[in-house]
PDB file of N, CA and C in Angstrom:
ATOM      1  N   MET L  22      16.723 -64.930  45.067  1.00  0.00           N
ATOM      2  CA  MET L  22      15.407 -64.743  43.929  1.00  0.00           C
ATOM      3  C   MET L  22      14.734 -63.562  44.528  1.00  0.00           C
ATOM      4  N   ALA L  23      14.823 -62.885  45.874  1.00  0.00           N
ATOM      5  CA  ALA L  23      14.259 -61.694  46.299  1.00  0.00           C
ATOM      6  C   ALA L  23      14.819 -60.439  45.836  1.00  0.00           C
ATOM      7  N   ALA L  24      16.372 -60.861  45.514  1.00  0.00           N
ATOM      8  CA  ALA L  24      16.925 -59.689  45.166  1.00  0.00           C
ATOM      9  C   ALA L  24      16.528 -59.394  43.921  1.00  0.00           C
ATOM     10  N   GLN L  25      16.499 -60.650  42.619  1.00  0.00           N
ATOM     11  CA  GLN L  25      16.199 -60.262  41.509  1.00  0.00           C
ATOM     12  C   GLN L  25      14.843 -59.898  41.305  1.00  0.00           C
ATOM     13  N   GLY L  26      13.804 -60.192  42.185  1.00  0.00           N
ATOM     14  CA  GLY L  26      12.714 -59.528  42.220  1.00  0.00           C
ATOM     15  C   GLY L  26      12.526 -58.278  42.652  1.00  0.00           C
ATOM     16  N   ALA L  27      13.441 -57.465  43.474  1.00  0.00           N
ATOM     17  CA  ALA L  27      13.692 -56.205  43.689  1.00  0.00           C
ATOM     18  C   ALA L  27      14.272 -55.495  42.710  1.00  0.00           C
ATOM     19  N   ALA L  28      15.137 -55.847  42.006  1.00  0.00           N
ATOM     20  CA  ALA L  28      15.730 -55.327  41.084  1.00  0.00           C
ATOM     21  C   ALA L  28      14.786 -55.168  39.632  1.00  0.00           C
ATOM     22  N   LEU L  29      14.089 -56.146  39.564  1.00  0.00           N
ATOM     23  CA  LEU L  29      12.965 -56.315  38.494  1.00  0.00           C
ATOM     24  C   LEU L  29      12.044 -55.089  38.941  1.00  0.00           C
ATOM     25  N   GLN L  30      11.764 -55.000  40.082  1.00  0.00           N
ATOM     26  CA  GLN L  30      10.606 -54.029  40.517  1.00  0.00           C
ATOM     27  C   GLN L  30      11.364 -52.651  40.325  1.00  0.00           C
ATOM     28  N   ASN L  31      12.767 -52.563  40.806  1.00  0.00           N
ATOM     29  CA  ASN L  31      13.210 -51.023  40.558  1.00  0.00           C
ATOM     30  C   ASN L  31      13.185 -50.677  38.964  1.00  0.00           C
ATOM     31  N   HIS L  32      13.459 -51.684  38.322  1.00  0.00           N
ATOM     32  CA  HIS L  32      13.376 -51.636  36.702  1.00  0.00           C
ATOM     33  C   HIS L  32      12.244 -50.966  36.002  1.00  0.00           C
ATOM     34  N   ASN L  33      11.127 -51.775  36.480  1.00  0.00           N
ATOM     35  CA  ASN L  33       9.786 -51.791  36.162  1.00  0.00           C
ATOM     36  C   ASN L  33       9.353 -50.326  36.587  1.00  0.00           C
ATOM     37  N   ASN L  34       9.782 -49.809  37.997  1.00  0.00           N
ATOM     38  CA  ASN L  34       9.476 -48.567  38.414  1.00  0.00           C
ATOM     39  C   ASN L  34      10.131 -47.535  37.665  1.00  0.00           C
ATOM     40  N   GLU L  35      11.289 -47.541  37.355  1.00  0.00           N
ATOM     41  CA  GLU L  35      12.187 -46.682  36.368  1.00  0.00           C
ATOM     42  C   GLU L  35      11.350 -46.412  34.883  1.00  0.00           C
ATOM     43  N   LEU L  36      11.032 -47.614  34.597  1.00  0.00           N
ATOM     44  CA  LEU L  36      10.655 -47.686  33.204  1.00  0.00           C
ATOM     45  C   LEU L  36       9.222 -46.801  33.290  1.00  0.00           C
ATOM     46  N   VAL L  37       8.454 -47.181  34.293  1.00  0.00           N
ATOM     47  CA  VAL L  37       7.126 -46.338  34.477  1.00  0.00           C
ATOM     48  C   VAL L  37       7.269 -44.783  34.482  1.00  0.00           C
ATOM     49  N   LYS L  38       8.562 -44.554  35.291  1.00  0.00           N
ATOM     50  CA  LYS L  38       8.682 -43.052  35.560  1.00  0.00           C
ATOM     51  C   LYS L  38       9.131 -42.554  34.422  1.00  0.00           C
ATOM     52  N   CYS L  39      10.152 -42.874  33.365  1.00  0.00           N
ATOM     53  CA  CYS L  39      10.413 -42.907  32.166  1.00  0.00           C
ATOM     54  C   CYS L  39       9.414 -42.690  31.244  1.00  0.00           C
ATOM     55  N   ILE L  40       8.260 -43.523  31.174  1.00  0.00           N
ATOM     56  CA  ILE L  40       7.113 -43.214  30.318  1.00  0.00           C
ATOM     57  C   ILE L  40       6.191 -42.259  30.723  1.00  0.00           C
ATOM     58  N   GLU L  41       6.121 -41.858  32.031  1.00  0.00           N
ATOM     59  CA  GLU L  41       5.572 -40.748  32.614  1.00  0.00           C
ATOM     60  C   GLU L  41       6.077 -39.346  32.137  1.00  0.00           C
ATOM     61  N   ASP L  42       7.679 -39.434  32.306  1.00  0.00           N
ATOM     62  CA  ASP L  42       8.338 -37.960  31.579  1.00  0.00           C
ATOM     63  C   ASP L  42       8.030 -38.071  30.544  1.00  0.00           C
ATOM     64  N   LEU L  43       8.152 -38.933  29.467  1.00  0.00           N
ATOM     65  CA  LEU L  43       7.826 -39.039  27.969  1.00  0.00           C
ATOM     66  C   LEU L  43       6.768 -38.502  27.794  1.00  0.00           C
ATOM     67  N   ARG L  44       5.490 -38.876  28.568  1.00  0.00           N
ATOM     68  CA  ARG L  44       4.103 -38.473  28.447  1.00  0.00           C
ATOM     69  C   ARG L  44       3.893 -36.951  28.594  1.00  0.00           C
ATOM     70  N   GLU L  45       4.601 -36.681  29.574  1.00  0.00           N
ATOM     71  CA  GLU L  45       4.479 -35.258  30.243  1.00  0.00           C
ATOM     72  C   GLU L  45       5.134 -34.390  29.078  1.00  0.00           C
ATOM     73  N   LYS L  46       6.388 -34.697  28.732  1.00  0.00           N
ATOM     74  CA  LYS L  46       6.845 -33.848  27.343  1.00  0.00           C
ATOM     75  C   LYS L  46       5.987 -33.978  26.140  1.00  0.00           C
ATOM     76  N   ARG L  47       5.685 -35.198  25.952  1.00  0.00           N
ATOM     77  CA  ARG L  47       4.563 -34.948  24.772  1.00  0.00           C
ATOM     78  C   ARG L  47       3.659 -33.958  24.947  1.00  0.00           C
ATOM     79  N   GLU L  48       3.183 -33.915  26.082  1.00  0.00           N
ATOM     80  CA  GLU L  48       1.788 -33.221  26.327  1.00  0.00           C
ATOM     81  C   GLU L  48       2.279 -31.605  26.395  1.00  0.00           C
ATOM     82  N   GLN L  49       3.463 -31.451  26.763  1.00  0.00           N
ATOM     83  CA  GLN L  49       3.935 -29.865  26.545  1.00  0.00           C
ATOM     84  C   GLN L  49       4.262 -29.595  25.275  1.00  0.00           C
ATOM     85  N   ILE L  50       4.738 -30.751  24.645  1.00  0.00           N
ATOM     86  CA  ILE L  50       4.789 -30.251  22.879  1.00  0.00           C
ATOM     87  C   ILE L  50       3.654 -30.254  22.144  1.00  0.00           C
ATOM     88  N   LEU L  51       2.628 -30.661  22.336  1.00  0.00           N
ATOM     89  CA  LEU L  51       1.247 -30.776  21.927  1.00  0.00           C
ATOM     90  C   LEU L  51       0.555 -29.544  22.282  1.00  0.00           C
ATOM     91  N   LYS L  52       0.878 -29.169  23.467  1.00  0.00           N
ATOM     92  CA  LYS L  52       0.480 -27.512  23.882  1.00  0.00           C
ATOM     93  C   LYS L  52       0.951 -26.609  23.041  1.00  0.00           C
ATOM     94  N   GLN L  53       2.354 -26.435  23.115  1.00  0.00           N
ATOM     95  CA  GLN L  53       2.911 -25.595  22.050  1.00  0.00           C
ATOM     96  C   GLN L  53       2.485 -26.164  20.628  1.00  0.00           C
ATOM     97  N   VAL L  54       2.253 -26.944  19.943  1.00  0.00           N
ATOM     98  CA  VAL L  54       2.025 -27.156  18.705  1.00  0.00           C
ATOM     99  C   VAL L  54       0.567 -26.743  18.590  1.00  0.00           C
ATOM    100  N   GLN L  55      -0.586 -26.981  19.650  1.00  0.00           N
ATOM    101  CA  GLN L  55      -1.662 -26.233  19.484  1.00  0.00           C
ATOM    102  C   GLN L  55      -1.636 -24.817  19.442  1.00  0.00           C
ATOM    103  N   ASP L  56      -0.966 -24.292  20.334  1.00  0.00           N
ATOM    104  CA  ASP L  56      -0.768 -22.730  20.464  1.00  0.00           C
ATOM    105  C   ASP L  56      -0.212 -22.085  19.098  1.00  0.00           C
ATOM    106  N   GLU L  57       0.829 -22.798  18.314  1.00  0.00           N
ATOM    107  CA  GLU L  57       1.148 -22.254  17.531  1.00  0.00           C
ATOM    108  C   GLU L  57       0.460 -22.324  16.229  1.00  0.00           C
ATOM    109  N   GLU L  58      -0.294 -23.484  16.209  1.00  0.00           N
ATOM    110  CA  GLU L  58      -1.441 -23.807  15.024  1.00  0.00           C
ATOM    111  C   GLU L  58      -2.333 -22.574  15.069  1.00  0.00           C
ATOM    112  N   MET L  59      -2.894 -22.235  16.504  1.00  0.00           N
ATOM    113  CA  MET L  59      -3.803 -20.927  16.505  1.00  0.00           C
ATOM    114  C   MET L  59      -3.027 -19.637  16.239  1.00  0.00           C
ATOM    115  N   GLU L  60      -1.841 -19.649  16.332  1.00  0.00           N
ATOM    116  CA  GLU L  60      -1.160 -18.607  16.222  1.00  0.00           C
ATOM    117  C   GLU L  60      -0.957 -18.506  14.356  1.00  0.00           C
ATOM    118  N   LYS L  61      -0.599 -19.548  14.111  1.00  0.00           N
ATOM    119  CA  LYS L  61      -0.734 -19.593  12.698  1.00  0.00           C
ATOM    120  C   LYS L  61      -2.100 -19.243  11.723  1.00  0.00           C
ATOM    121  N   GLN L  62      -3.212 -19.734  12.093  1.00  0.00           N
ATOM    122  CA  GLN L  62      -4.490 -19.466  11.760  1.00  0.00           C
ATOM    123  C   GLN L  62      -4.693 -17.886  12.041  1.00  0.00           C
ATOM    124  N   ARG L  63      -4.585 -17.603  13.222  1.00  0.00           N
ATOM    125  CA  ARG L  63      -4.514 -16.031  13.287  1.00  0.00           C
ATOM    126  C   ARG L  63      -3.965 -15.157  12.331  1.00  0.00           C
ATOM    127  N   ILE L  64      -2.718 -15.454  12.017  1.00  0.00           N
ATOM    128  CA  ILE L  64      -1.804 -14.785  11.331  1.00  0.00           C
ATOM    129  C   ILE L  64      -2.170 -14.763   9.687  1.00  0.00           C
ATOM    130  N   GLN L  65      -2.652 -16.032   9.439  1.00  0.00           N
ATOM    131  CA  GLN L  65      -3.370 -16.308   7.929  1.00  0.00           C
ATOM    132  C   GLN L  65      -4.245 -15.446   7.615  1.00  0.00           C
ATOM    133  N   GLN L  66      -5.506 -15.349   8.738  1.00  0.00           N
ATOM    134  CA  GLN L  66      -6.497 -14.299   8.630  1.00  0.00           C
ATOM    135  C   GLN L  66      -6.091 -12.937   8.882  1.00  0.00           C
ATOM    136  N   GLU L  67      -5.223 -12.712   9.468  1.00  0.00           N
ATOM    137  CA  GLU L  67      -4.706 -11.186   9.090  1.00  0.00           C
ATOM    138  C   GLU L  67      -4.213 -10.868   7.927  1.00  0.00           C
ATOM    139  N   LEU L  68      -3.490 -11.993   7.421  1.00  0.00           N
ATOM    140  CA  LEU L  68      -2.765 -11.712   6.277  1.00  0.00           C
ATOM    141  C   LEU L  68      -3.652 -11.851   5.272  1.00  0.00           C
ATOM    142  N   ALA L  69      -4.613 -12.294   5.169  1.00  0.00           N
ATOM    143  CA  ALA L  69      -6.063 -12.391   4.136  1.00  0.00           C
ATOM    144  C   ALA L  69      -6.485 -11.136   4.058  1.00  0.00           C
ATOM    145  N   ALA L  70      -6.805 -10.320   5.351  1.00  0.00           N
ATOM    146  CA  ALA L  70      -7.421  -9.135   5.472  1.00  0.00           C
ATOM    147  C   ALA L  70      -6.509  -8.012   4.871  1.00  0.00           C
ATOM    148  N   LEU L  71      -5.579  -8.243   5.326  1.00  0.00           N
ATOM    149  CA  LEU L  71      -3.982  -7.227   4.532  1.00  0.00           C
ATOM    150  C   LEU L  71      -4.084  -7.519   3.241  1.00  0.00           C
ATOM    151  N   THR L  72      -4.030  -8.589   2.629  1.00  0.00           N
ATOM    152  CA  THR L  72      -4.164  -8.724   1.195  1.00  0.00           C
ATOM    153  C   THR L  72      -5.316  -8.077   0.474  1.00  0.00           C
ATOM    154  N   GLN L  73      -6.401  -7.943   1.320  1.00  0.00           N
ATOM    155  CA  GLN L  73      -7.708  -7.644   0.747  1.00  0.00           C
ATOM    156  C   GLN L  73      -7.427  -5.875   0.701  1.00  0.00           C
ATOM    157  N   ARG L  74      -6.887  -5.615   1.949  1.00  0.00           N
ATOM    158  CA  ARG L  74      -6.899  -4.096   1.898  1.00  0.00           C
ATOM    159  C   ARG L  74      -5.788  -3.215   1.026  1.00  0.00           C
ATOM    160  N   LEU L  75      -5.043  -4.293   0.711  1.00  0.00           N
ATOM    161  CA  LEU L  75      -3.688  -3.772   0.051  1.00  0.00           C
ATOM    162  C   LEU L  75      -4.070  -3.828  -1.263  1.00  0.00           C
ATOM    163  N   SER L  76      -5.132  -4.634  -2.028  1.00  0.00           N
ATOM    164  CA  SER L  76      -5.456  -4.819  -3.277  1.00  0.00           C
ATOM    165  C   SER L  76      -6.507  -3.609  -3.461  1.00  0.00           C
ATOM    166  N   ARG L  77      -7.354  -3.211  -2.355  1.00  0.00           N
ATOM    167  CA  ARG L  77      -8.428  -1.941  -2.665  1.00  0.00           C
ATOM    168  C   ARG L  77      -7.504  -0.977  -2.587  1.00  0.00           C
ATOM    169  N   VAL L  78      -6.374  -0.741  -1.698  1.00  0.00           N
ATOM    170  CA  VAL L  78      -5.628   0.516  -1.766  1.00  0.00           C
ATOM    171  C   VAL L  78      -5.036   0.749  -3.166  1.00  0.00           C
ATOM    172  N   ASN L  79      -4.456  -0.494  -3.905  1.00  0.00           N
ATOM    173  CA  ASN L  79      -3.626  -0.447  -4.888  1.00  0.00           C
ATOM    174  C   ASN L  79      -4.746   0.254  -5.961  1.00  0.00           C
ATOM    175  N   GLU L  80      -5.979  -0.317  -5.826  1.00  0.00           N
ATOM    176  CA  GLU L  80      -6.782   0.043  -7.040  1.00  0.00           C
ATOM    177  C   GLU L  80      -7.514   1.585  -6.831  1.00  0.00           C
ATOM    178  N   SER L  81      -7.537   1.863  -5.773  1.00  0.00           N
ATOM    179  CA  SER L  81      -7.698   3.334  -5.446  1.00  0.00           C
ATOM    180  C   SER L  81      -6.761   4.150  -5.975  1.00  0.00           C
ATOM    181  N   LEU L  82      -5.512   3.662  -5.437  1.00  0.00           N
ATOM    182  CA  LEU L  82      -4.529   4.332  -5.961  1.00  0.00           C
ATOM    183  C   LEU L  82      -3.930   4.635  -7.344  1.00  0.00           C
ATOM    184  N   ALA L  83      -4.312   3.465  -8.391  1.00  0.00           N
ATOM    185  CA  ALA L  83      -4.528   3.049  -9.802  1.00  0.00           C
ATOM    186  C   ALA L  83      -5.333   4.386 -10.166  1.00  0.00           C
ATOM    187  N   ARG L  84      -6.440   4.517  -9.446  1.00  0.00           N
ATOM    188  CA  ARG L  84      -7.625   5.470  -9.915  1.00  0.00           C
ATOM    189  C   ARG L  84      -7.313   6.945  -9.929  1.00  0.00           C
ATOM    190  N   LYS L  85      -6.769   7.038  -8.717  1.00  0.00           N
ATOM    191  CA  LYS L  85      -6.237   8.595  -8.272  1.00  0.00           C
ATOM    192  C   LYS L  85      -5.257   8.908  -9.114  1.00  0.00           C
ATOM    193  N   ILE L  86      -4.231   8.110  -9.667  1.00  0.00           N
ATOM    194  CA  ILE L  86      -2.755   8.464 -10.479  1.00  0.00           C
ATOM    195  C   ILE L  86      -3.614   8.653 -11.673  1.00  0.00           C
ATOM    196  N   ASP L  87      -4.658   7.971 -12.066  1.00  0.00           N
ATOM    197  CA  ASP L  87      -5.227   8.216 -13.652  1.00  0.00           C
ATOM    198  C   ASP L  87      -5.924   9.710 -13.668  1.00  0.00           C
ATOM    199  N   THR L  88      -6.448  10.097 -12.455  1.00  0.00           N
ATOM    200  CA  THR L  88      -7.121  11.307 -12.404  1.00  0.00           C
ATOM    201  C   THR L  88      -6.045  12.027 -12.263  1.00  0.00           C
ATOM    202  N   LYS L  89      -5.001  11.994 -11.633  1.00  0.00           N
ATOM    203  CA  LYS L  89      -3.851  13.082 -11.606  1.00  0.00           C
ATOM    204  C   LYS L  89      -3.551  13.579 -12.954  1.00  0.00           C
ATOM    205  N   ASN L  90      -3.367  12.259 -13.669  1.00  0.00           N
ATOM    206  CA  ASN L  90      -2.405  12.418 -14.927  1.00  0.00           C
ATOM    207  C   ASN L  90      -3.655  13.129 -15.915  1.00  0.00           C
ATOM    208  N   GLU L  91      -4.782  13.086 -15.768  1.00  0.00           N
ATOM    209  CA  GLU L  91      -5.856  13.608 -16.600  1.00  0.00           C
ATOM    210  C   GLU L  91      -5.751  15.260 -16.035  1.00  0.00           C
ATOM    211  N   TYR L  92      -5.722  15.655 -14.782  1.00  0.00           N
ATOM    212  CA  TYR L  92      -5.768  16.884 -14.216  1.00  0.00           C
ATOM    213  C   TYR L  92      -4.264  17.650 -14.941  1.00  0.00           C
ATOM    214  N   ASP L  93      -3.320  16.622 -14.933  1.00  0.00           N
ATOM    215  CA  ASP L  93      -2.111  17.029 -15.588  1.00  0.00           C
ATOM    216  C   ASP L  93      -2.197  17.443 -17.106  1.00  0.00           C
ATOM    217  N   LYS L  94      -2.835  16.731 -17.846  1.00  0.00           N
ATOM    218  CA  LYS L  94      -3.044  16.793 -19.379  1.00  0.00           C
ATOM    219  C   LYS L  94      -4.043  18.184 -19.198  1.00  0.00           C
ATOM    220  N   VAL L  95      -4.780  18.152 -18.600  1.00  0.00           N
ATOM    221  CA  VAL L  95      -5.681  19.405 -18.940  1.00  0.00           C
ATOM    222  C   VAL L  95      -5.031  20.841 -18.602  1.00  0.00           C
ATOM    223  N   ILE L  96      -4.243  20.603 -17.315  1.00  0.00           N
ATOM    224  CA  ILE L  96      -3.477  21.921 -16.943  1.00  0.00           C
ATOM    225  C   ILE L  96      -2.419  22.356 -18.140  1.00  0.00           C
ATOM    226  N   ILE L  97      -1.842  21.159 -18.799  1.00  0.00           N
ATOM    227  CA  ILE L  97      -1.080  21.592 -19.733  1.00  0.00           C
ATOM    228  C   ILE L  97      -1.583  22.113 -20.972  1.00  0.00           C
ATOM    229  N   GLU L  98      -2.609  21.546 -21.164  1.00  0.00           N
ATOM    230  CA  GLU L  98      -3.505  22.100 -22.360  1.00  0.00           C
ATOM    231  C   GLU L  98      -4.077  23.548 -22.264  1.00  0.00           C
ATOM    232  N   THR L  99      -4.667  23.834 -20.853  1.00  0.00           N
ATOM    233  CA  THR L  99      -4.904  24.913 -20.656  1.00  0.00           C
ATOM    234  C   THR L  99      -3.938  26.208 -20.520  1.00  0.00           C
ATOM    235  N   GLU L 100      -2.963  25.692 -19.820  1.00  0.00           N
ATOM    236  CA  GLU L 100      -1.701  26.677 -20.102  1.00  0.00           C
ATOM    237  C   GLU L 100      -1.223  27.108 -21.670  1.00  0.00           C
ATOM    238  N   ALA L 101      -1.015  25.848 -22.303  1.00  0.00           N
ATOM    239  CA  ALA L 101      -0.523  26.204 -23.760  1.00  0.00           C
ATOM    240  C   ALA L 101      -1.871  26.961 -24.622  1.00  0.00           C
ATOM    241  N   ALA L 102      -3.034  26.803 -24.476  1.00  0.00           N
ATOM    242  CA  ALA L 102      -4.066  27.418 -24.698  1.00  0.00           C
ATOM    243  C   ALA L 102      -3.925  29.256 -24.371  1.00  0.00           C
ATOM    244  N   TYR L 103      -3.853  29.094 -22.997  1.00  0.00           N
ATOM    245  CA  TYR L 103      -3.461  30.467 -22.212  1.00  0.00           C
ATOM    246  C   TYR L 103      -2.295  31.331 -22.853  1.00  0.00           C
ATOM    247  N   LEU L 104      -1.462  30.757 -22.935  1.00  0.00           N
ATOM    248  CA  LEU L 104      -0.141  31.266 -23.794  1.00  0.00           C
ATOM    249  C   LEU L 104      -0.245  31.796 -25.276  1.00  0.00           C
ATOM    250  N   LYS L 105      -1.192  31.056 -26.006  1.00  0.00           N
ATOM    251  CA  LYS L 105      -1.481  31.384 -27.151  1.00  0.00           C
ATOM    252  C   LYS L 105      -2.547  32.902 -27.074  1.00  0.00           C
ATOM    253  N   ILE L 106      -3.454  32.893 -26.169  1.00  0.00           N
ATOM    254  CA  ILE L 106      -4.315  33.693 -26.072  1.00  0.00           C
ATOM    255  C   ILE L 106      -3.263  35.379 -25.489  1.00  0.00           C
ATOM    256  N   LEU L 107      -2.569  34.847 -24.507  1.00  0.00           N
ATOM    257  CA  LEU L 107      -1.240  36.023 -24.010  1.00  0.00           C
ATOM    258  C   LEU L 107      -0.799  36.484 -25.312  1.00  0.00           C
ATOM    259  N   GLU L 108      -0.365  35.415 -26.416  1.00  0.00           N
ATOM    260  CA  GLU L 108       0.414  35.927 -27.542  1.00  0.00           C
ATOM    261  C   GLU L 108      -0.215  36.714 -28.437  1.00  0.00           C
ATOM    262  N   SER L 109      -1.738  36.164 -28.765  1.00  0.00           N
ATOM    263  CA  SER L 109      -2.719  37.197 -29.561  1.00  0.00           C
ATOM    264  C   SER L 109      -2.807  38.512 -28.769  1.00  0.00           C
ATOM    265  N   SER L 110      -3.112  38.195 -27.721  1.00  0.00           N
ATOM    266  CA  SER L 110      -3.647  39.554 -26.865  1.00  0.00           C
ATOM    267  C   SER L 110      -2.477  40.886 -27.295  1.00  0.00           C
ATOM    268  N   GLN L 111      -1.138  39.901 -27.151  1.00  0.00           N
ATOM    269  CA  GLN L 111      -0.198  40.981 -27.239  1.00  0.00           C
ATOM    270  C   GLN L 111       0.075  41.521 -28.879  1.00  0.00           C
ATOM    271  N   THR L 112      -0.265  40.474 -29.559  1.00  0.00           N
ATOM    272  CA  THR L 112      -0.299  41.087 -31.187  1.00  0.00           C
ATOM    273  C   THR L 112      -1.536  41.814 -31.178  1.00  0.00           C
ATOM    274  N   LEU L 113      -2.682  41.722 -31.038  1.00  0.00           N
ATOM    275  CA  LEU L 113      -3.642  42.610 -31.176  1.00  0.00           C
ATOM    276  C   LEU L 113      -3.350  44.018 -30.526  1.00  0.00           C
ATOM    277  N   LEU L 114      -2.751  43.996 -29.315  1.00  0.00           N
ATOM    278  CA  LEU L 114      -2.271  45.138 -28.616  1.00  0.00           C
ATOM    279  C   LEU L 114      -1.329  45.885 -29.320  1.00  0.00           C
ATOM    280  N   THR L 115      -0.165  45.342 -30.021  1.00  0.00           N
ATOM    281  CA  THR L 115       0.543  46.003 -30.977  1.00  0.00           C
ATOM    282  C   THR L 115      -0.088  46.582 -32.214  1.00  0.00           C
ATOM    283  N   VAL L 116      -0.806  45.555 -32.877  1.00  0.00           N
ATOM    284  CA  VAL L 116      -1.628  46.293 -34.124  1.00  0.00           C
ATOM    285  C   VAL L 116      -2.680  47.451 -33.849  1.00  0.00           C
ATOM    286  N   LEU L 117      -3.081  47.062 -32.747  1.00  0.00           N
ATOM    287  CA  LEU L 117      -3.771  48.440 -32.071  1.00  0.00           C
ATOM    288  C   LEU L 117      -3.346  49.603 -32.091  1.00  0.00           C
ATOM    289  N   LYS L 118      -2.116  49.483 -31.263  1.00  0.00           N
ATOM    290  CA  LYS L 118      -1.101  50.790 -31.388  1.00  0.00           C
ATOM    291  C   LYS L 118      -0.751  51.171 -32.353  1.00  0.00           C
ATOM    292  N   ARG L 119      -0.359  50.343 -33.359  1.00  0.00           N
ATOM    293  CA  ARG L 119       0.119  50.744 -34.561  1.00  0.00           C
ATOM    294  C   ARG L 119      -0.637  51.590 -35.483  1.00  0.00           C
ATOM    295  N   GLU L 120      -2.101  51.090 -35.441  1.00  0.00           N
ATOM    296  CA  GLU L 120      -3.344  51.562 -36.088  1.00  0.00           C
ATOM    297  C   GLU L 120      -3.461  52.978 -35.448  1.00  0.00           C
ATOM    298  N   SER L 121      -3.502  53.163 -34.049  1.00  0.00           N
ATOM    299  CA  SER L 121      -3.756  54.241 -33.411  1.00  0.00           C
ATOM    300  C   SER L 121      -2.690  55.388 -33.967  1.00  0.00           C
ATOM    301  N   VAL L 122      -1.813  54.876 -34.096  1.00  0.00           N
ATOM    302  CA  VAL L 122      -0.558  55.936 -34.418  1.00  0.00           C
ATOM    303  C   VAL L 122      -0.833  56.231 -35.750  1.00  0.00           C
ATOM    304  N   ASN L 123      -1.171  55.365 -36.718  1.00  0.00           N
ATOM    305  CA  ASN L 123      -1.307  55.675 -38.230  1.00  0.00           C
ATOM    306  C   ASN L 123      -2.711  56.540 -38.307  1.00  0.00           C
ATOM    307  N   ILE L 124      -3.742  56.420 -37.571  1.00  0.00           N
ATOM    308  CA  ILE L 124      -4.731  57.292 -37.450  1.00  0.00           C
ATOM    309  C   ILE L 124      -4.366  58.479 -37.163  1.00  0.00           C
ATOM    310  N   GLN L 125      -3.835  58.810 -35.939  1.00  0.00           N
ATOM    311  CA  GLN L 125      -3.158  60.147 -35.454  1.00  0.00           C
ATOM    312  C   GLN L 125      -2.325  60.633 -36.516  1.00  0.00           C
ATOM    313  N   LYS L 126      -1.333  60.121 -37.249  1.00  0.00           N
ATOM    314  CA  LYS L 126      -0.615  60.677 -38.430  1.00  0.00           C
ATOM    315  C   LYS L 126      -1.396  61.111 -39.360  1.00  0.00           C
ATOM    316  N   LYS L 127      -2.280  60.311 -39.892  1.00  0.00           N
ATOM    317  CA  LYS L 127      -3.215  60.904 -40.975  1.00  0.00           C
ATOM    318  C   LYS L 127      -4.050  62.011 -40.539  1.00  0.00           C
ATOM    319  N   ARG L 128      -4.602  62.185 -39.286  1.00  0.00           N
ATOM    320  CA  ARG L 128      -5.236  63.169 -38.686  1.00  0.00           C
ATOM    321  C   ARG L 128      -4.628  64.518 -38.749  1.00  0.00           C
ATOM    322  N   GLN L 129      -3.241  64.177 -38.224  1.00  0.00           N
ATOM    323  CA  GLN L 129      -2.389  65.440 -38.229  1.00  0.00           C
ATOM    324  C   GLN L 129      -1.946  65.835 -39.476  1.00  0.00           C
ATOM    325  N   ALA L 130      -1.819  64.986 -40.745  1.00  0.00           N
ATOM    326  CA  ALA L 130      -1.408  65.286 -41.899  1.00  0.00           C
ATOM    327  C   ALA L 130      -2.372  66.091 -42.710  1.00  0.00           C
ATOM    328  N   GLY L 131      -3.769  65.548 -42.003  1.00  0.00           N
ATOM    329  CA  GLY L 131      -4.927  66.360 -42.932  1.00  0.00           C
ATOM    330  C   GLY L 131      -5.258  67.432 -42.164  1.00  0.00           C
ATOM    331  N   SER L 132      -4.762  67.926 -41.157  1.00  0.00           N
ATOM    332  CA  SER L 132      -5.097  69.227 -40.337  1.00  0.00           C
ATOM    333  C   SER L 132      -4.204  70.231 -40.666  1.00  0.00           C
TER     334      SER L 132
END
């Protein structure tokens, strides 16, 4: 009977040791879960901040693109107007030269 008691005690000791090992492993996993939960929370906060920042940058970019497009339009219109002025100036110069020649011809003819 003493042998059965000793065997039972050994089984009991092994069972207690296995339970302690399982508890240690559980504690290790629990610590890892807590660490990863904290990391997850930190990443979510960073993501929220980056999302807000991206939104602000996109809004700013849209405004700047609109402004650039307005500049492009003004430049195109100004260049077109400038070309018309140049053409008119060239036409005026041509007319002025022709009239000057006509005046000189009339003057020479009258002399």
